[in-house]
Amino acid sequence: MLLAVGTVPVRASPLEELIGTDELTDSLPAEAEEYLRGVSPTNTSAETVFARLRAAAEKKTAEAFSSALKTAGVLLIVCVMIALANTLGMDERAPEFIVLAGVASLGAAALSDFDSYLNLGLASLQSIGDYSKVLLPVLASGAAMTGSAGSAAAKYAATALFMDVLLECARHIVAPCVCALSALSVADAAVGNNVLKAAKKFVRSLCTYLLTGLSLAFTAWLALSDVVAASADALTARMAKTAVSTALPVVGSILSDAAGTLAAAAGVLQGSVGLFGIAAVVGMCITPFLTLGARYLAYKLSAGLCSCVADKRLTTLVEDLGTCFGMILAINGAGALMLFISIYSLIRTVT
Amino acid sequence: MALTLITGLVIVWISATVASQVAGSLRKVAETAALGSVYISPVLKCIGIGLVTHLAAQVCRDAQQGSLASAVELCGTLCALYVSLPLVESLLATAEKLL
């Protein structure tokens, strides 16, 4: 009797507690939290979440483009004024000091708050990196429960490694290169020098190849580790099923079927968690992508319009400053893309 | 020579009246759209300085005073640099912050 009373009934923990889905909502950054309030990682409705994200994107698009077009308007007006000065009959062209004043005006207008945009881009990438450290272990646990422990571990390790490398490269190589490119562009527009042009080209190429190389290396490593580990996981799962069925002739097959059902349930849960993760990353990226993208497009549009009337040096300066914003956008894009590929890969992992 | 100078001054005065209206419209557009006239005004001033300097230098050359024309051009350049100084200082401060 005492034994019966004293026996504490053992209840199986819910699946989500096992893989730790509560941490996903607790660790959400503030910018994603407002879009995912009330949404559960274990029961994510795609329509609800993406409707919220779409509404937020529409609202922020107007703000982002309004601010970007104001700055682009200043650049356009300055370029047009310099072009008009060329037509006022002061010899063949306007005096050099007018063009220099134009360059100083463009540089000051474009770069006055440049560091805030750079910090926005780096902070967004840091948020993505920090959230990946919470999301990926949850997804990896879910994938392990479906019987793909080896694949999940390999993918998690690959993503964590490349995300850290990307963060370090962004902070210590790409960000200084973007600042250097902006300074070189203004200097080249002011004095016009082949050395400065070559330096600009080098800096631009360095950042492009670095980000492209990292993304390609990550995708290749993920694909290769998936191929190698997936085969091992499949073999391990089949051997385990066979061993259980052989050792326990009647009960064994029931046990292995139950394990398969549990793995399928974990797979369904993992899909929901993966969708929540994707929505969280999209929520984190809305503001920086729209802000930086709007700046990039507005500057390129201004450069295109200015090329019809303005001095080539001024047009090139506006275009190069747009490229600087494009490079900050590319850093964020690379980080978000890595995480999306990793999430998709972990959701797809099925034995 | 005097007649040329007076005629030139009258024409410049008429052009300045028109030019000031154009500059005023540009400033108004910039202020309405909150486009930051702090960036546009120095460029307008430099264009004005360039025009005045060019005309004055040409008058000096017409009067066979080449050296005076060069001095006028030098003065105009320095005035334009003075007017652009706030922009250059802002640019250097931004560059220092970034680098």
PDB file of N, CA, C and O in Angstrom, chain A residues 69-71 73-74 77-78 81-82 84-85 88-91 95 97-98 100-105 107-109 111-115 118 176 179-180 182-183 186, chain B residues 22 26 29-30 33-36 39-44 46-51 53-54 58 73 76-77 80-81 84 87-88 90-91 94-95 97-99:
ATOM      1  N   LEU A  69      14.356  59.450 -50.081  1.00  0.00           N
ATOM      2  CA  LEU A  69      14.121  60.331 -51.237  1.00  0.00           C
ATOM      3  C   LEU A  69      14.438  61.784 -50.899  1.00  0.00           C
ATOM      4  O   LEU A  69      14.832  62.558 -51.782  1.00  0.00           O
ATOM      5  N   LYS A  70      14.299  62.160 -49.621  1.00  0.00           N
ATOM      6  CA  LYS A  70      14.664  63.529 -49.214  1.00  0.00           C
ATOM      7  C   LYS A  70      16.151  63.764 -49.446  1.00  0.00           C
ATOM      8  O   LYS A  70      16.562  64.770 -50.019  1.00  0.00           O
ATOM      9  N   THR A  71      16.973  62.811 -48.972  1.00  0.00           N
ATOM     10  CA  THR A  71      18.425  62.950 -49.159  1.00  0.00           C
ATOM     11  C   THR A  71      18.770  62.900 -50.642  1.00  0.00           C
ATOM     12  O   THR A  71      19.602  63.684 -51.118  1.00  0.00           O
ATOM     13  N   GLY A  73      16.948  63.825 -53.021  1.00  0.00           N
ATOM     14  CA  GLY A  73      16.526  65.102 -53.598  1.00  0.00           C
ATOM     15  C   GLY A  73      17.598  66.174 -53.443  1.00  0.00           C
ATOM     16  O   GLY A  73      17.866  66.946 -54.377  1.00  0.00           O
ATOM     17  N   VAL A  74      18.222  66.218 -52.256  1.00  0.00           N
ATOM     18  CA  VAL A  74      19.320  67.173 -52.040  1.00  0.00           C
ATOM     19  C   VAL A  74      20.440  66.920 -53.036  1.00  0.00           C
ATOM     20  O   VAL A  74      20.966  67.846 -53.674  1.00  0.00           O
ATOM     21  N   ILE A  77      19.437  68.070 -56.533  1.00  0.00           N
ATOM     22  CA  ILE A  77      19.415  69.524 -56.683  1.00  0.00           C
ATOM     23  C   ILE A  77      20.835  70.072 -56.794  1.00  0.00           C
ATOM     24  O   ILE A  77      21.115  70.948 -57.630  1.00  0.00           O
ATOM     25  N   VAL A  78      21.740  69.569 -55.961  1.00  0.00           N
ATOM     26  CA  VAL A  78      23.135  70.047 -56.013  1.00  0.00           C
ATOM     27  C   VAL A  78      23.744  69.734 -57.376  1.00  0.00           C
ATOM     28  O   VAL A  78      24.398  70.594 -57.994  1.00  0.00           O
ATOM     29  N   MET A  81      22.353  72.056 -59.973  1.00  0.00           N
ATOM     30  CA  MET A  81      22.891  73.420 -59.836  1.00  0.00           C
ATOM     31  C   MET A  81      24.291  73.515 -60.426  1.00  0.00           C
ATOM     32  O   MET A  81      24.625  74.498 -61.104  1.00  0.00           O
ATOM     33  N   ILE A  82      25.133  72.503 -60.163  1.00  0.00           N
ATOM     34  CA  ILE A  82      26.484  72.505 -60.729  1.00  0.00           C
ATOM     35  C   ILE A  82      26.409  72.430 -62.248  1.00  0.00           C
ATOM     36  O   ILE A  82      27.153  73.103 -62.972  1.00  0.00           O
ATOM     37  N   LEU A  84      23.956  73.557 -64.079  1.00  0.00           N
ATOM     38  CA  LEU A  84      23.518  74.880 -64.548  1.00  0.00           C
ATOM     39  C   LEU A  84      24.685  75.864 -64.555  1.00  0.00           C
ATOM     40  O   LEU A  84      24.808  76.693 -65.460  1.00  0.00           O
ATOM     41  N   ALA A  85      25.536  75.757 -63.509  1.00  0.00           N
ATOM     42  CA  ALA A  85      26.682  76.664 -63.424  1.00  0.00           C
ATOM     43  C   ALA A  85      27.583  76.511 -64.641  1.00  0.00           C
ATOM     44  O   ALA A  85      28.206  77.472 -65.106  1.00  0.00           O
ATOM     45  N   LEU A  88      26.561  78.789 -67.564  1.00  0.00           N
ATOM     46  CA  LEU A  88      26.427  80.227 -67.353  1.00  0.00           C
ATOM     47  C   LEU A  88      27.515  81.042 -68.062  1.00  0.00           C
ATOM     48  O   LEU A  88      27.624  82.235 -67.832  1.00  0.00           O
ATOM     49  N   GLY A  89      28.308  80.392 -68.858  1.00  0.00           N
ATOM     50  CA  GLY A  89      29.259  81.139 -69.680  1.00  0.00           C
ATOM     51  C   GLY A  89      30.522  81.558 -68.962  1.00  0.00           C
ATOM     52  O   GLY A  89      31.176  82.520 -69.363  1.00  0.00           O
ATOM     53  N   MET A  90      30.881  80.857 -67.860  1.00  0.00           N
ATOM     54  CA  MET A  90      32.145  81.164 -67.176  1.00  0.00           C
ATOM     55  C   MET A  90      33.240  80.340 -67.842  1.00  0.00           C
ATOM     56  O   MET A  90      33.622  79.270 -67.362  1.00  0.00           O
ATOM     57  N   ASP A  91      33.728  80.810 -68.964  1.00  0.00           N
ATOM     58  CA  ASP A  91      34.645  80.033 -69.814  1.00  0.00           C
ATOM     59  C   ASP A  91      33.921  78.765 -70.263  1.00  0.00           C
ATOM     60  O   ASP A  91      32.700  78.761 -70.415  1.00  0.00           O
ATOM     61  N   PRO A  95      34.134  77.247 -62.659  1.00  0.00           N
ATOM     62  CA  PRO A  95      35.414  77.138 -61.961  1.00  0.00           C
ATOM     63  C   PRO A  95      35.461  75.894 -61.078  1.00  0.00           C
ATOM     64  O   PRO A  95      34.436  75.420 -60.610  1.00  0.00           O
ATOM     65  N   PHE A  97      36.325  75.501 -58.092  1.00  0.00           N
ATOM     66  CA  PHE A  97      35.860  75.618 -56.710  1.00  0.00           C
ATOM     67  C   PHE A  97      34.351  75.377 -56.607  1.00  0.00           C
ATOM     68  O   PHE A  97      33.859  74.968 -55.554  1.00  0.00           O
ATOM     69  N   ILE A  98      33.606  75.608 -57.696  1.00  0.00           N
ATOM     70  CA  ILE A  98      32.156  75.326 -57.649  1.00  0.00           C
ATOM     71  C   ILE A  98      31.933  73.813 -57.610  1.00  0.00           C
ATOM     72  O   ILE A  98      31.092  73.312 -56.854  1.00  0.00           O
ATOM     73  N   LEU A 100      34.084  71.650 -56.480  1.00  0.00           N
ATOM     74  CA  LEU A 100      34.530  71.182 -55.147  1.00  0.00           C
ATOM     75  C   LEU A 100      33.467  71.462 -54.091  1.00  0.00           C
ATOM     76  O   LEU A 100      33.252  70.646 -53.185  1.00  0.00           O
ATOM     77  N   ALA A 101      32.815  72.626 -54.188  1.00  0.00           N
ATOM     78  CA  ALA A 101      31.735  72.929 -53.238  1.00  0.00           C
ATOM     79  C   ALA A 101      30.600  71.911 -53.399  1.00  0.00           C
ATOM     80  O   ALA A 101      30.004  71.466 -52.412  1.00  0.00           O
ATOM     81  N   GLY A 102      30.320  71.547 -54.649  1.00  0.00           N
ATOM     82  CA  GLY A 102      29.296  70.526 -54.902  1.00  0.00           C
ATOM     83  C   GLY A 102      29.667  69.193 -54.302  1.00  0.00           C
ATOM     84  O   GLY A 102      28.839  68.510 -53.690  1.00  0.00           O
ATOM     85  N   VAL A 103      30.941  68.795 -54.457  1.00  0.00           N
ATOM     86  CA  VAL A 103      31.411  67.521 -53.885  1.00  0.00           C
ATOM     87  C   VAL A 103      31.295  67.550 -52.367  1.00  0.00           C
ATOM     88  O   VAL A 103      30.831  66.581 -51.750  1.00  0.00           O
ATOM     89  N   ALA A 104      31.714  68.683 -51.764  1.00  0.00           N
ATOM     90  CA  ALA A 104      31.626  68.796 -50.298  1.00  0.00           C
ATOM     91  C   ALA A 104      30.172  68.725 -49.845  1.00  0.00           C
ATOM     92  O   ALA A 104      29.841  68.082 -48.838  1.00  0.00           O
ATOM     93  N   SER A 105      29.279  69.368 -50.605  1.00  0.00           N
ATOM     94  CA  SER A 105      27.854  69.358 -50.258  1.00  0.00           C
ATOM     95  C   SER A 105      27.273  67.951 -50.353  1.00  0.00           C
ATOM     96  O   SER A 105      26.562  67.493 -49.449  1.00  0.00           O
ATOM     97  N   GLY A 107      28.916  65.079 -50.262  1.00  0.00           N
ATOM     98  CA  GLY A 107      29.518  64.232 -49.235  1.00  0.00           C
ATOM     99  C   GLY A 107      28.920  64.485 -47.867  1.00  0.00           C
ATOM    100  O   GLY A 107      28.577  63.556 -47.132  1.00  0.00           O
ATOM    101  N   ALA A 108      28.749  65.774 -47.524  1.00  0.00           N
ATOM    102  CA  ALA A 108      28.193  66.103 -46.203  1.00  0.00           C
ATOM    103  C   ALA A 108      26.746  65.629 -46.084  1.00  0.00           C
ATOM    104  O   ALA A 108      26.340  65.090 -45.051  1.00  0.00           O
ATOM    105  N   ALA A 109      25.947  65.819 -47.163  1.00  0.00           N
ATOM    106  CA  ALA A 109      24.529  65.422 -47.118  1.00  0.00           C
ATOM    107  C   ALA A 109      24.388  63.911 -46.994  1.00  0.00           C
ATOM    108  O   ALA A 109      23.549  63.403 -46.246  1.00  0.00           O
ATOM    109  N   LEU A 111      26.782  61.618 -46.011  1.00  0.00           N
ATOM    110  CA  LEU A 111      27.514  60.918 -44.952  1.00  0.00           C
ATOM    111  C   LEU A 111      27.230  61.443 -43.548  1.00  0.00           C
ATOM    112  O   LEU A 111      27.809  60.929 -42.591  1.00  0.00           O
ATOM    113  N   SER A 112      26.368  62.453 -43.434  1.00  0.00           N
ATOM    114  CA  SER A 112      26.160  63.060 -42.107  1.00  0.00           C
ATOM    115  C   SER A 112      25.638  62.041 -41.094  1.00  0.00           C
ATOM    116  O   SER A 112      25.999  62.060 -39.930  1.00  0.00           O
ATOM    117  N   ASP A 113      24.776  61.132 -41.547  1.00  0.00           N
ATOM    118  CA  ASP A 113      24.262  60.124 -40.618  1.00  0.00           C
ATOM    119  C   ASP A 113      24.614  58.715 -41.087  1.00  0.00           C
ATOM    120  O   ASP A 113      23.892  57.755 -40.802  1.00  0.00           O
ATOM    121  N   PHE A 114      25.712  58.605 -41.813  1.00  0.00           N
ATOM    122  CA  PHE A 114      26.098  57.313 -42.383  1.00  0.00           C
ATOM    123  C   PHE A 114      26.418  56.300 -41.297  1.00  0.00           C
ATOM    124  O   PHE A 114      26.094  55.113 -41.429  1.00  0.00           O
ATOM    125  N   ASP A 115      27.029  56.779 -40.205  1.00  0.00           N
ATOM    126  CA  ASP A 115      27.431  55.821 -39.169  1.00  0.00           C
ATOM    127  C   ASP A 115      26.208  55.188 -38.495  1.00  0.00           C
ATOM    128  O   ASP A 115      26.263  54.034 -38.053  1.00  0.00           O
ATOM    129  N   LEU A 118      25.267  52.352 -40.718  1.00  0.00           N
ATOM    130  CA  LEU A 118      26.241  51.271 -40.584  1.00  0.00           C
ATOM    131  C   LEU A 118      25.989  50.491 -39.294  1.00  0.00           C
ATOM    132  O   LEU A 118      25.986  49.256 -39.272  1.00  0.00           O
ATOM    133  N   PRO A 176      34.878  48.448 -42.001  1.00  0.00           N
ATOM    134  CA  PRO A 176      35.943  49.406 -42.318  1.00  0.00           C
ATOM    135  C   PRO A 176      36.090  49.648 -43.817  1.00  0.00           C
ATOM    136  O   PRO A 176      36.373  50.781 -44.237  1.00  0.00           O
ATOM    137  N   CYS A 179      33.446  52.147 -44.889  1.00  0.00           N
ATOM    138  CA  CYS A 179      33.842  53.512 -44.490  1.00  0.00           C
ATOM    139  C   CYS A 179      34.947  54.028 -45.411  1.00  0.00           C
ATOM    140  O   CYS A 179      34.916  55.184 -45.857  1.00  0.00           O
ATOM    141  N   ALA A 180      35.921  53.146 -45.703  1.00  0.00           N
ATOM    142  CA  ALA A 180      37.023  53.547 -46.579  1.00  0.00           C
ATOM    143  C   ALA A 180      36.502  53.877 -47.975  1.00  0.00           C
ATOM    144  O   ALA A 180      36.955  54.843 -48.603  1.00  0.00           O
ATOM    145  N   SER A 182      33.559  55.028 -48.813  1.00  0.00           N
ATOM    146  CA  SER A 182      32.864  56.319 -48.816  1.00  0.00           C
ATOM    147  C   SER A 182      33.888  57.465 -48.835  1.00  0.00           C
ATOM    148  O   SER A 182      33.741  58.426 -49.589  1.00  0.00           O
ATOM    149  N   ALA A 183      34.949  57.330 -48.028  1.00  0.00           N
ATOM    150  CA  ALA A 183      35.977  58.376 -47.994  1.00  0.00           C
ATOM    151  C   ALA A 183      36.723  58.461 -49.332  1.00  0.00           C
ATOM    152  O   ALA A 183      36.986  59.558 -49.846  1.00  0.00           O
ATOM    153  N   VAL A 186      34.600  60.246 -52.029  1.00  0.00           N
ATOM    154  CA  VAL A 186      34.593  61.713 -51.918  1.00  0.00           C
ATOM    155  C   VAL A 186      35.934  62.273 -52.377  1.00  0.00           C
ATOM    156  O   VAL A 186      35.982  63.263 -53.120  1.00  0.00           O
TER     157      VAL A 186
ATOM    158  N   VAL B  22      15.276  82.921 -59.177  1.00  0.00           N
ATOM    159  CA  VAL B  22      15.507  81.483 -59.418  1.00  0.00           C
ATOM    160  C   VAL B  22      16.058  80.831 -58.155  1.00  0.00           C
ATOM    161  O   VAL B  22      15.600  79.759 -57.719  1.00  0.00           O
ATOM    162  N   LEU B  26      14.417  77.901 -55.760  1.00  0.00           N
ATOM    163  CA  LEU B  26      15.113  76.648 -55.414  1.00  0.00           C
ATOM    164  C   LEU B  26      15.144  76.460 -53.898  1.00  0.00           C
ATOM    165  O   LEU B  26      14.906  75.366 -53.378  1.00  0.00           O
ATOM    166  N   VAL B  29      11.702  75.449 -52.631  1.00  0.00           N
ATOM    167  CA  VAL B  29      11.441  74.027 -52.911  1.00  0.00           C
ATOM    168  C   VAL B  29      12.172  73.159 -51.896  1.00  0.00           C
ATOM    169  O   VAL B  29      11.622  72.217 -51.330  1.00  0.00           O
ATOM    170  N   ALA B  30      13.434  73.526 -51.637  1.00  0.00           N
ATOM    171  CA  ALA B  30      14.240  72.735 -50.698  1.00  0.00           C
ATOM    172  C   ALA B  30      13.642  72.799 -49.300  1.00  0.00           C
ATOM    173  O   ALA B  30      13.554  71.788 -48.597  1.00  0.00           O
ATOM    174  N   ALA B  33      10.253  70.789 -49.037  1.00  0.00           N
ATOM    175  CA  ALA B  33      10.459  69.342 -48.979  1.00  0.00           C
ATOM    176  C   ALA B  33      11.388  68.958 -47.842  1.00  0.00           C
ATOM    177  O   ALA B  33      11.747  67.788 -47.713  1.00  0.00           O
ATOM    178  N   ALA B  34      11.742  69.942 -46.989  1.00  0.00           N
ATOM    179  CA  ALA B  34      12.663  69.689 -45.857  1.00  0.00           C
ATOM    180  C   ALA B  34      13.921  69.015 -46.358  1.00  0.00           C
ATOM    181  O   ALA B  34      14.362  68.005 -45.807  1.00  0.00           O
ATOM    182  N   LEU B  35      14.484  69.565 -47.417  1.00  0.00           N
ATOM    183  CA  LEU B  35      15.628  68.925 -48.055  1.00  0.00           C
ATOM    184  C   LEU B  35      16.960  69.412 -47.513  1.00  0.00           C
ATOM    185  O   LEU B  35      17.985  69.066 -48.049  1.00  0.00           O
ATOM    186  N   GLY B  36      16.942  70.216 -46.486  1.00  0.00           N
ATOM    187  CA  GLY B  36      18.229  70.609 -45.904  1.00  0.00           C
ATOM    188  C   GLY B  36      18.886  71.710 -46.717  1.00  0.00           C
ATOM    189  O   GLY B  36      19.806  71.424 -47.490  1.00  0.00           O
ATOM    190  N   TYR B  39      22.750  72.375 -47.075  1.00  0.00           N
ATOM    191  CA  TYR B  39      23.646  71.782 -48.085  1.00  0.00           C
ATOM    192  C   TYR B  39      23.564  72.522 -49.409  1.00  0.00           C
ATOM    193  O   TYR B  39      24.497  72.481 -50.209  1.00  0.00           O
ATOM    194  N   ILE B  40      22.435  73.177 -49.670  1.00  0.00           N
ATOM    195  CA  ILE B  40      22.225  73.799 -50.983  1.00  0.00           C
ATOM    196  C   ILE B  40      22.719  75.246 -50.983  1.00  0.00           C
ATOM    197  O   ILE B  40      23.282  75.711 -51.987  1.00  0.00           O
ATOM    198  N   SER B  41      22.536  75.966 -49.866  1.00  0.00           N
ATOM    199  CA  SER B  41      22.916  77.387 -49.817  1.00  0.00           C
ATOM    200  C   SER B  41      24.381  77.632 -50.131  1.00  0.00           C
ATOM    201  O   SER B  41      24.690  78.543 -50.926  1.00  0.00           O
ATOM    202  N   PRO B  42      25.322  76.883 -49.550  1.00  0.00           N
ATOM    203  CA  PRO B  42      26.729  77.158 -49.876  1.00  0.00           C
ATOM    204  C   PRO B  42      27.027  77.000 -51.368  1.00  0.00           C
ATOM    205  O   PRO B  42      27.831  77.764 -51.922  1.00  0.00           O
ATOM    206  N   VAL B  43      26.382  76.020 -52.003  1.00  0.00           N
ATOM    207  CA  VAL B  43      26.632  75.815 -53.440  1.00  0.00           C
ATOM    208  C   VAL B  43      26.097  76.999 -54.234  1.00  0.00           C
ATOM    209  O   VAL B  43      26.752  77.494 -55.168  1.00  0.00           O
ATOM    210  N   LEU B  44      24.902  77.484 -53.843  1.00  0.00           N
ATOM    211  CA  LEU B  44      24.335  78.674 -54.515  1.00  0.00           C
ATOM    212  C   LEU B  44      25.264  79.865 -54.351  1.00  0.00           C
ATOM    213  O   LEU B  44      25.509  80.628 -55.304  1.00  0.00           O
ATOM    214  N   CYS B  46      28.478  79.813 -53.828  1.00  0.00           N
ATOM    215  CA  CYS B  46      29.701  79.598 -54.631  1.00  0.00           C
ATOM    216  C   CYS B  46      29.437  79.924 -56.091  1.00  0.00           C
ATOM    217  O   CYS B  46      30.298  80.518 -56.769  1.00  0.00           O
ATOM    218  N   ILE B  47      28.258  79.568 -56.591  1.00  0.00           N
ATOM    219  CA  ILE B  47      27.931  79.862 -57.986  1.00  0.00           C
ATOM    220  C   ILE B  47      27.868  81.374 -58.181  1.00  0.00           C
ATOM    221  O   ILE B  47      28.399  81.929 -59.159  1.00  0.00           O
ATOM    222  N   GLY B  48      27.235  82.069 -57.209  1.00  0.00           N
ATOM    223  CA  GLY B  48      27.173  83.523 -57.283  1.00  0.00           C
ATOM    224  C   GLY B  48      28.555  84.156 -57.262  1.00  0.00           C
ATOM    225  O   GLY B  48      28.864  85.060 -58.057  1.00  0.00           O
ATOM    226  N   ILE B  49      29.410  83.662 -56.368  1.00  0.00           N
ATOM    227  CA  ILE B  49      30.784  84.177 -56.271  1.00  0.00           C
ATOM    228  C   ILE B  49      31.530  83.927 -57.573  1.00  0.00           C
ATOM    229  O   ILE B  49      32.257  84.803 -58.083  1.00  0.00           O
ATOM    230  N   GLY B  50      31.328  82.729 -58.149  1.00  0.00           N
ATOM    231  CA  GLY B  50      31.987  82.399 -59.421  1.00  0.00           C
ATOM    232  C   GLY B  50      31.586  83.351 -60.527  1.00  0.00           C
ATOM    233  O   GLY B  50      32.431  83.819 -61.302  1.00  0.00           O
ATOM    234  N   LEU B  51      30.284  83.656 -60.578  1.00  0.00           N
ATOM    235  CA  LEU B  51      29.790  84.560 -61.632  1.00  0.00           C
ATOM    236  C   LEU B  51      30.382  85.955 -61.474  1.00  0.00           C
ATOM    237  O   LEU B  51      30.879  86.556 -62.437  1.00  0.00           O
ATOM    238  N   THR B  53      33.034  86.888 -59.840  1.00  0.00           N
ATOM    239  CA  THR B  53      34.492  86.850 -60.048  1.00  0.00           C
ATOM    240  C   THR B  53      34.817  86.823 -61.534  1.00  0.00           C
ATOM    241  O   THR B  53      35.710  87.556 -62.008  1.00  0.00           O
ATOM    242  N   HIS B  54      34.092  85.967 -62.258  1.00  0.00           N
ATOM    243  CA  HIS B  54      34.353  85.840 -63.706  1.00  0.00           C
ATOM    244  C   HIS B  54      34.122  87.158 -64.420  1.00  0.00           C
ATOM    245  O   HIS B  54      34.949  87.610 -65.237  1.00  0.00           O
ATOM    246  N   GLN B  58      36.917  89.530 -66.208  1.00  0.00           N
ATOM    247  CA  GLN B  58      36.807  89.870 -67.635  1.00  0.00           C
ATOM    248  C   GLN B  58      36.892  91.374 -67.853  1.00  0.00           C
ATOM    249  O   GLN B  58      37.529  91.847 -68.810  1.00  0.00           O
ATOM    250  N   GLU B  73      40.404  86.871 -59.461  1.00  0.00           N
ATOM    251  CA  GLU B  73      40.060  85.441 -59.492  1.00  0.00           C
ATOM    252  C   GLU B  73      40.538  84.738 -58.210  1.00  0.00           C
ATOM    253  O   GLU B  73      39.827  83.893 -57.654  1.00  0.00           O
ATOM    254  N   GLY B  76      38.174  85.612 -55.484  1.00  0.00           N
ATOM    255  CA  GLY B  76      36.917  84.868 -55.643  1.00  0.00           C
ATOM    256  C   GLY B  76      37.045  83.442 -55.168  1.00  0.00           C
ATOM    257  O   GLY B  76      36.155  82.903 -54.491  1.00  0.00           O
ATOM    258  N   THR B  77      38.185  82.823 -55.515  1.00  0.00           N
ATOM    259  CA  THR B  77      38.410  81.434 -55.080  1.00  0.00           C
ATOM    260  C   THR B  77      38.455  81.345 -53.564  1.00  0.00           C
ATOM    261  O   THR B  77      37.847  80.439 -52.953  1.00  0.00           O
ATOM    262  N   ALA B  80      35.016  81.705 -52.104  1.00  0.00           N
ATOM    263  CA  ALA B  80      34.227  80.485 -52.298  1.00  0.00           C
ATOM    264  C   ALA B  80      34.655  79.413 -51.300  1.00  0.00           C
ATOM    265  O   ALA B  80      33.809  78.696 -50.748  1.00  0.00           O
ATOM    266  N   LEU B  81      35.952  79.310 -51.073  1.00  0.00           N
ATOM    267  CA  LEU B  81      36.431  78.327 -50.090  1.00  0.00           C
ATOM    268  C   LEU B  81      35.930  78.675 -48.697  1.00  0.00           C
ATOM    269  O   LEU B  81      35.564  77.799 -47.909  1.00  0.00           O
ATOM    270  N   SER B  84      32.402  77.610 -48.391  1.00  0.00           N
ATOM    271  CA  SER B  84      32.263  76.139 -48.351  1.00  0.00           C
ATOM    272  C   SER B  84      32.843  75.531 -47.089  1.00  0.00           C
ATOM    273  O   SER B  84      32.720  74.313 -46.882  1.00  0.00           O
ATOM    274  N   LEU B  87      30.825  73.148 -44.835  1.00  0.00           N
ATOM    275  CA  LEU B  87      30.589  71.830 -45.451  1.00  0.00           C
ATOM    276  C   LEU B  87      31.824  70.956 -45.321  1.00  0.00           C
ATOM    277  O   LEU B  87      31.729  69.761 -44.993  1.00  0.00           O
ATOM    278  N   VAL B  88      32.992  71.555 -45.584  1.00  0.00           N
ATOM    279  CA  VAL B  88      34.242  70.779 -45.518  1.00  0.00           C
ATOM    280  C   VAL B  88      34.501  70.315 -44.093  1.00  0.00           C
ATOM    281  O   VAL B  88      34.901  69.163 -43.862  1.00  0.00           O
ATOM    282  N   SER B  90      32.236  69.788 -41.785  1.00  0.00           N
ATOM    283  CA  SER B  90      31.253  68.725 -41.489  1.00  0.00           C
ATOM    284  C   SER B  90      31.714  67.407 -42.098  1.00  0.00           C
ATOM    285  O   SER B  90      31.622  66.342 -41.468  1.00  0.00           O
ATOM    286  N   LEU B  91      32.237  67.481 -43.315  1.00  0.00           N
ATOM    287  CA  LEU B  91      32.698  66.277 -44.006  1.00  0.00           C
ATOM    288  C   LEU B  91      33.892  65.657 -43.290  1.00  0.00           C
ATOM    289  O   LEU B  91      33.952  64.429 -43.096  1.00  0.00           O
ATOM    290  N   THR B  94      32.746  63.976 -40.108  1.00  0.00           N
ATOM    291  CA  THR B  94      32.096  62.691 -40.408  1.00  0.00           C
ATOM    292  C   THR B  94      33.142  61.635 -40.748  1.00  0.00           C
ATOM    293  O   THR B  94      33.057  60.496 -40.270  1.00  0.00           O
ATOM    294  N   ALA B  95      34.136  62.027 -41.558  1.00  0.00           N
ATOM    295  CA  ALA B  95      35.187  61.077 -41.940  1.00  0.00           C
ATOM    296  C   ALA B  95      35.959  60.612 -40.710  1.00  0.00           C
ATOM    297  O   ALA B  95      36.283  59.428 -40.568  1.00  0.00           O
ATOM    298  N   LYS B  97      34.796  60.428 -37.686  1.00  0.00           N
ATOM    299  CA  LYS B  97      33.919  59.544 -36.918  1.00  0.00           C
ATOM    300  C   LYS B  97      33.904  58.146 -37.515  1.00  0.00           C
ATOM    301  O   LYS B  97      33.903  57.134 -36.823  1.00  0.00           O
ATOM    302  N   LEU B  98      33.875  58.101 -38.873  1.00  0.00           N
ATOM    303  CA  LEU B  98      33.790  56.806 -39.541  1.00  0.00           C
ATOM    304  C   LEU B  98      35.097  56.041 -39.443  1.00  0.00           C
ATOM    305  O   LEU B  98      35.096  54.814 -39.278  1.00  0.00           O
ATOM    306  N   LEU B  99      36.199  56.782 -39.608  1.00  0.00           N
ATOM    307  CA  LEU B  99      37.481  56.081 -39.685  1.00  0.00           C
ATOM    308  C   LEU B  99      38.107  55.919 -38.284  1.00  0.00           C
ATOM    309  O   LEU B  99      38.968  55.074 -38.112  1.00  0.00           O
TER     310      LEU B  99
END
